[in-house]
């Protein structure tokens, strides 16, 4: 259940709601938005509360019962749509995701070395990027494939951030690594394979670091939003979703990029959503068209794989854009962005 407080909210009115919730053993999640303060009431007994009675309490504008299984992730919880600002590190630029301005986060699949990370970060920044992605810990299908440079990779990402100001997005593979990743990352990426790793979701939920939650390759939108709910329910409200394609019978692409999920998420949730057309298609030459389509479908930005020399990449070279391809793509996005009321 969501209680929308009248504006401006008086502290005593808010306190009354919190007390009432605690008397009934309900959890409260308070969001102080730019225009409204909203109290989410979560817990088993919430069904017994009478919305009409709550609606008459001083300072309450309206009460909305949330019927979906996800509560904090639901649009009813934040009807105006949410935004997540990334870039907490002192050398990072701050970037708001879920704004009229689209966010482009790009970089190699894996950090392979210092030079390639620095070069890629410069190219990403020069051609309109707002964030640098790159895996230091790589969850690979085969245990014999390149597993990433680990801490050394994080050091290279930090150096690239220092040089360019780009906030760093990198994957956290396991709950034990969250502390280490928080030392380096501006955004903690949860990979598709870990979308339902509940201890990991809870651990990142206990940090204040923005979380980029990729959709599991066999996850429904509801399961994905329930995964987001795990993070939100621990107190971390900085969740960014990322559609990266799902497993279907279709074999002409690596995954089936489900752009309808973007529209569904926008209806059902306030969380910002990015699209990853690199993993979504598996082919660099399909990435530009799917990037345009993603923006047209209402995505808040893109997560792109870019590499200085894609054929020699240690991971996902076939789906990685060259610097020239990336520059061409970002330049081409302007027209579609403008057509749907977004800016680059
Ligand atoms: C990645 O972003 O490099 C990655 C491994 O993605 P996913 O978890 O979506 O497969
Ligand atoms: Mn990859």
PDB file of N, CA, C and O and ligand atoms in Angstrom, residues 108-110 133 135 138-139 171 189-193 214-215 217 244 254 276 279 303 305 315-316 319, ligand 1:
ATOM      1  N   UNK A 108      34.201  -2.034 -22.890  1.00  0.00           N
ATOM      2  CA  UNK A 108      34.451  -3.417 -23.286  1.00  0.00           C
ATOM      3  C   UNK A 108      33.621  -4.391 -22.459  1.00  0.00           C
ATOM      4  O   UNK A 108      33.220  -4.068 -21.348  1.00  0.00           O
ATOM      5  N   UNK A 109      33.422  -5.581 -23.016  1.00  0.00           N
ATOM      6  CA  UNK A 109      32.781  -6.633 -22.221  1.00  0.00           C
ATOM      7  C   UNK A 109      33.643  -6.838 -20.981  1.00  0.00           C
ATOM      8  O   UNK A 109      33.163  -6.699 -19.864  1.00  0.00           O
ATOM      9  N   UNK A 110      34.939  -7.125 -21.196  1.00  0.00           N
ATOM     10  CA  UNK A 110      35.850  -7.321 -20.065  1.00  0.00           C
ATOM     11  C   UNK A 110      37.001  -6.343 -20.157  1.00  0.00           C
ATOM     12  O   UNK A 110      37.456  -6.005 -21.246  1.00  0.00           O
ATOM     13  N   UNK A 133      31.418   1.060 -18.943  1.00  0.00           N
ATOM     14  CA  UNK A 133      31.172  -0.293 -18.471  1.00  0.00           C
ATOM     15  C   UNK A 133      32.415  -1.150 -18.709  1.00  0.00           C
ATOM     16  O   UNK A 133      33.249  -0.829 -19.566  1.00  0.00           O
ATOM     17  N   UNK A 135      33.793  -5.437 -17.412  1.00  0.00           N
ATOM     18  CA  UNK A 135      33.787  -6.470 -16.380  1.00  0.00           C
ATOM     19  C   UNK A 135      35.198  -6.776 -15.912  1.00  0.00           C
ATOM     20  O   UNK A 135      36.114  -6.958 -16.722  1.00  0.00           O
ATOM     21  N   UNK A 138      34.305 -11.845 -14.581  1.00  0.00           N
ATOM     22  CA  UNK A 138      33.413 -12.250 -15.665  1.00  0.00           C
ATOM     23  C   UNK A 138      32.787 -13.610 -15.394  1.00  0.00           C
ATOM     24  O   UNK A 138      33.506 -14.610 -15.295  1.00  0.00           O
ATOM     25  N   UNK A 139      31.480 -13.658 -15.279  1.00  0.00           N
ATOM     26  CA  UNK A 139      30.824 -14.958 -15.149  1.00  0.00           C
ATOM     27  C   UNK A 139      30.717 -15.588 -16.536  1.00  0.00           C
ATOM     28  O   UNK A 139      29.925 -15.145 -17.357  1.00  0.00           O
ATOM     29  N   UNK A 171      30.460  -5.480 -12.941  1.00  0.00           N
ATOM     30  CA  UNK A 171      29.648  -6.560 -12.364  1.00  0.00           C
ATOM     31  C   UNK A 171      30.189  -7.054 -11.031  1.00  0.00           C
ATOM     32  O   UNK A 171      31.386  -7.242 -10.858  1.00  0.00           O
ATOM     33  N   UNK A 189      26.804  -3.809 -11.152  1.00  0.00           N
ATOM     34  CA  UNK A 189      25.989  -4.540 -12.132  1.00  0.00           C
ATOM     35  C   UNK A 189      25.705  -5.946 -11.609  1.00  0.00           C
ATOM     36  O   UNK A 189      26.605  -6.635 -11.149  1.00  0.00           O
ATOM     37  N   UNK A 190      24.432  -6.327 -11.687  1.00  0.00           N
ATOM     38  CA  UNK A 190      24.054  -7.722 -11.403  1.00  0.00           C
ATOM     39  C   UNK A 190      23.801  -8.366 -12.761  1.00  0.00           C
ATOM     40  O   UNK A 190      22.928  -7.914 -13.516  1.00  0.00           O
ATOM     41  N   UNK A 191      24.563  -9.376 -13.087  1.00  0.00           N
ATOM     42  CA  UNK A 191      24.461 -10.017 -14.396  1.00  0.00           C
ATOM     43  C   UNK A 191      23.213 -10.871 -14.523  1.00  0.00           C
ATOM     44  O   UNK A 191      22.589 -11.244 -13.523  1.00  0.00           O
ATOM     45  N   UNK A 192      22.889 -11.161 -15.784  1.00  0.00           N
ATOM     46  CA  UNK A 192      21.688 -11.953 -16.071  1.00  0.00           C
ATOM     47  C   UNK A 192      21.696 -13.273 -15.296  1.00  0.00           C
ATOM     48  O   UNK A 192      20.671 -13.707 -14.774  1.00  0.00           O
ATOM     49  N   UNK A 193      22.877 -13.901 -15.207  1.00  0.00           N
ATOM     50  CA  UNK A 193      22.966 -15.202 -14.544  1.00  0.00           C
ATOM     51  C   UNK A 193      22.732 -15.101 -13.053  1.00  0.00           C
ATOM     52  O   UNK A 193      22.501 -16.109 -12.375  1.00  0.00           O
ATOM     53  N   UNK A 214      20.370  -6.591 -14.495  1.00  0.00           N
ATOM     54  CA  UNK A 214      20.071  -7.153 -15.810  1.00  0.00           C
ATOM     55  C   UNK A 214      18.971  -8.198 -15.695  1.00  0.00           C
ATOM     56  O   UNK A 214      18.861  -8.884 -14.678  1.00  0.00           O
ATOM     57  N   UNK A 215      18.188  -8.295 -16.737  1.00  0.00           N
ATOM     58  CA  UNK A 215      17.110  -9.288 -16.740  1.00  0.00           C
ATOM     59  C   UNK A 215      17.688 -10.685 -16.953  1.00  0.00           C
ATOM     60  O   UNK A 215      18.528 -10.883 -17.838  1.00  0.00           O
ATOM     61  N   UNK A 217      18.046 -14.403 -18.273  1.00  0.00           N
ATOM     62  CA  UNK A 217      17.757 -14.802 -19.662  1.00  0.00           C
ATOM     63  C   UNK A 217      16.481 -15.624 -19.791  1.00  0.00           C
ATOM     64  O   UNK A 217      15.944 -15.738 -20.878  1.00  0.00           O
ATOM     65  N   UNK A 244      18.336  -7.231 -21.621  1.00  0.00           N
ATOM     66  CA  UNK A 244      19.512  -7.707 -22.361  1.00  0.00           C
ATOM     67  C   UNK A 244      19.197  -8.922 -23.218  1.00  0.00           C
ATOM     68  O   UNK A 244      20.098  -9.647 -23.628  1.00  0.00           O
ATOM     69  N   UNK A 254      21.711 -13.974 -30.783  1.00  0.00           N
ATOM     70  CA  UNK A 254      22.206 -14.661 -29.576  1.00  0.00           C
ATOM     71  C   UNK A 254      21.088 -14.802 -28.538  1.00  0.00           C
ATOM     72  O   UNK A 254      20.927 -15.816 -27.883  1.00  0.00           O
ATOM     73  N   UNK A 276      20.399  -3.239 -23.480  1.00  0.00           N
ATOM     74  CA  UNK A 276      21.711  -3.715 -23.905  1.00  0.00           C
ATOM     75  C   UNK A 276      21.539  -4.482 -25.217  1.00  0.00           C
ATOM     76  O   UNK A 276      21.266  -5.681 -25.214  1.00  0.00           O
ATOM     77  N   UNK A 279      24.350  -7.701 -25.957  1.00  0.00           N
ATOM     78  CA  UNK A 279      23.975  -9.061 -25.558  1.00  0.00           C
ATOM     79  C   UNK A 279      22.617  -9.437 -26.141  1.00  0.00           C
ATOM     80  O   UNK A 279      22.338 -10.605 -26.380  1.00  0.00           O
ATOM     81  N   UNK A 303      23.196   0.303 -22.867  1.00  0.00           N
ATOM     82  CA  UNK A 303      24.433  -0.293 -22.367  1.00  0.00           C
ATOM     83  C   UNK A 303      25.063  -0.978 -23.581  1.00  0.00           C
ATOM     84  O   UNK A 303      24.456  -1.895 -24.147  1.00  0.00           O
ATOM     85  N   UNK A 305      28.534  -2.575 -25.782  1.00  0.00           N
ATOM     86  CA  UNK A 305      29.901  -3.086 -25.747  1.00  0.00           C
ATOM     87  C   UNK A 305      30.711  -2.465 -26.884  1.00  0.00           C
ATOM     88  O   UNK A 305      30.299  -2.496 -28.058  1.00  0.00           O
ATOM     89  N   UNK A 315      36.471 -11.498 -25.058  1.00  0.00           N
ATOM     90  CA  UNK A 315      35.099 -11.855 -24.696  1.00  0.00           C
ATOM     91  C   UNK A 315      34.129 -11.010 -25.525  1.00  0.00           C
ATOM     92  O   UNK A 315      34.300  -9.793 -25.596  1.00  0.00           O
ATOM     93  N   UNK A 316      33.172 -11.640 -26.160  1.00  0.00           N
ATOM     94  CA  UNK A 316      32.084 -10.942 -26.854  1.00  0.00           C
ATOM     95  C   UNK A 316      32.521  -9.980 -27.966  1.00  0.00           C
ATOM     96  O   UNK A 316      31.876  -8.947 -28.206  1.00  0.00           O
ATOM     97  N   UNK A 319      29.972  -9.050 -30.909  1.00  0.00           N
ATOM     98  CA  UNK A 319      28.865  -8.114 -30.640  1.00  0.00           C
ATOM     99  C   UNK A 319      29.375  -6.734 -30.222  1.00  0.00           C
ATOM    100  O   UNK A 319      28.588  -5.840 -29.915  1.00  0.00           O
TER     101      UNK A 319
HETATM  102  C1  LIG B   1      27.959  -8.263 -19.594  1.00  0.00           C
HETATM  103  O1  LIG B   1      27.327  -7.196 -19.456  1.00  0.00           O
HETATM  104  O2  LIG B   1      29.101  -8.311 -20.052  1.00  0.00           O
HETATM  105  C2  LIG B   1      27.286  -9.541 -19.276  1.00  0.00           C
HETATM  106  C3  LIG B   1      27.947 -10.610 -18.880  1.00  0.00           C
HETATM  107  O3  LIG B   1      25.964  -9.467 -19.470  1.00  0.00           O
HETATM  108  P1  LIG B   1      24.766 -10.488 -19.097  1.00  0.00           P
HETATM  109  O4  LIG B   1      24.854 -10.683 -17.622  1.00  0.00           O
HETATM  110  O5  LIG B   1      23.570  -9.735 -19.540  1.00  0.00           O
HETATM  111  O6  LIG B   1      24.999 -11.748 -19.878  1.00  0.00           O
END
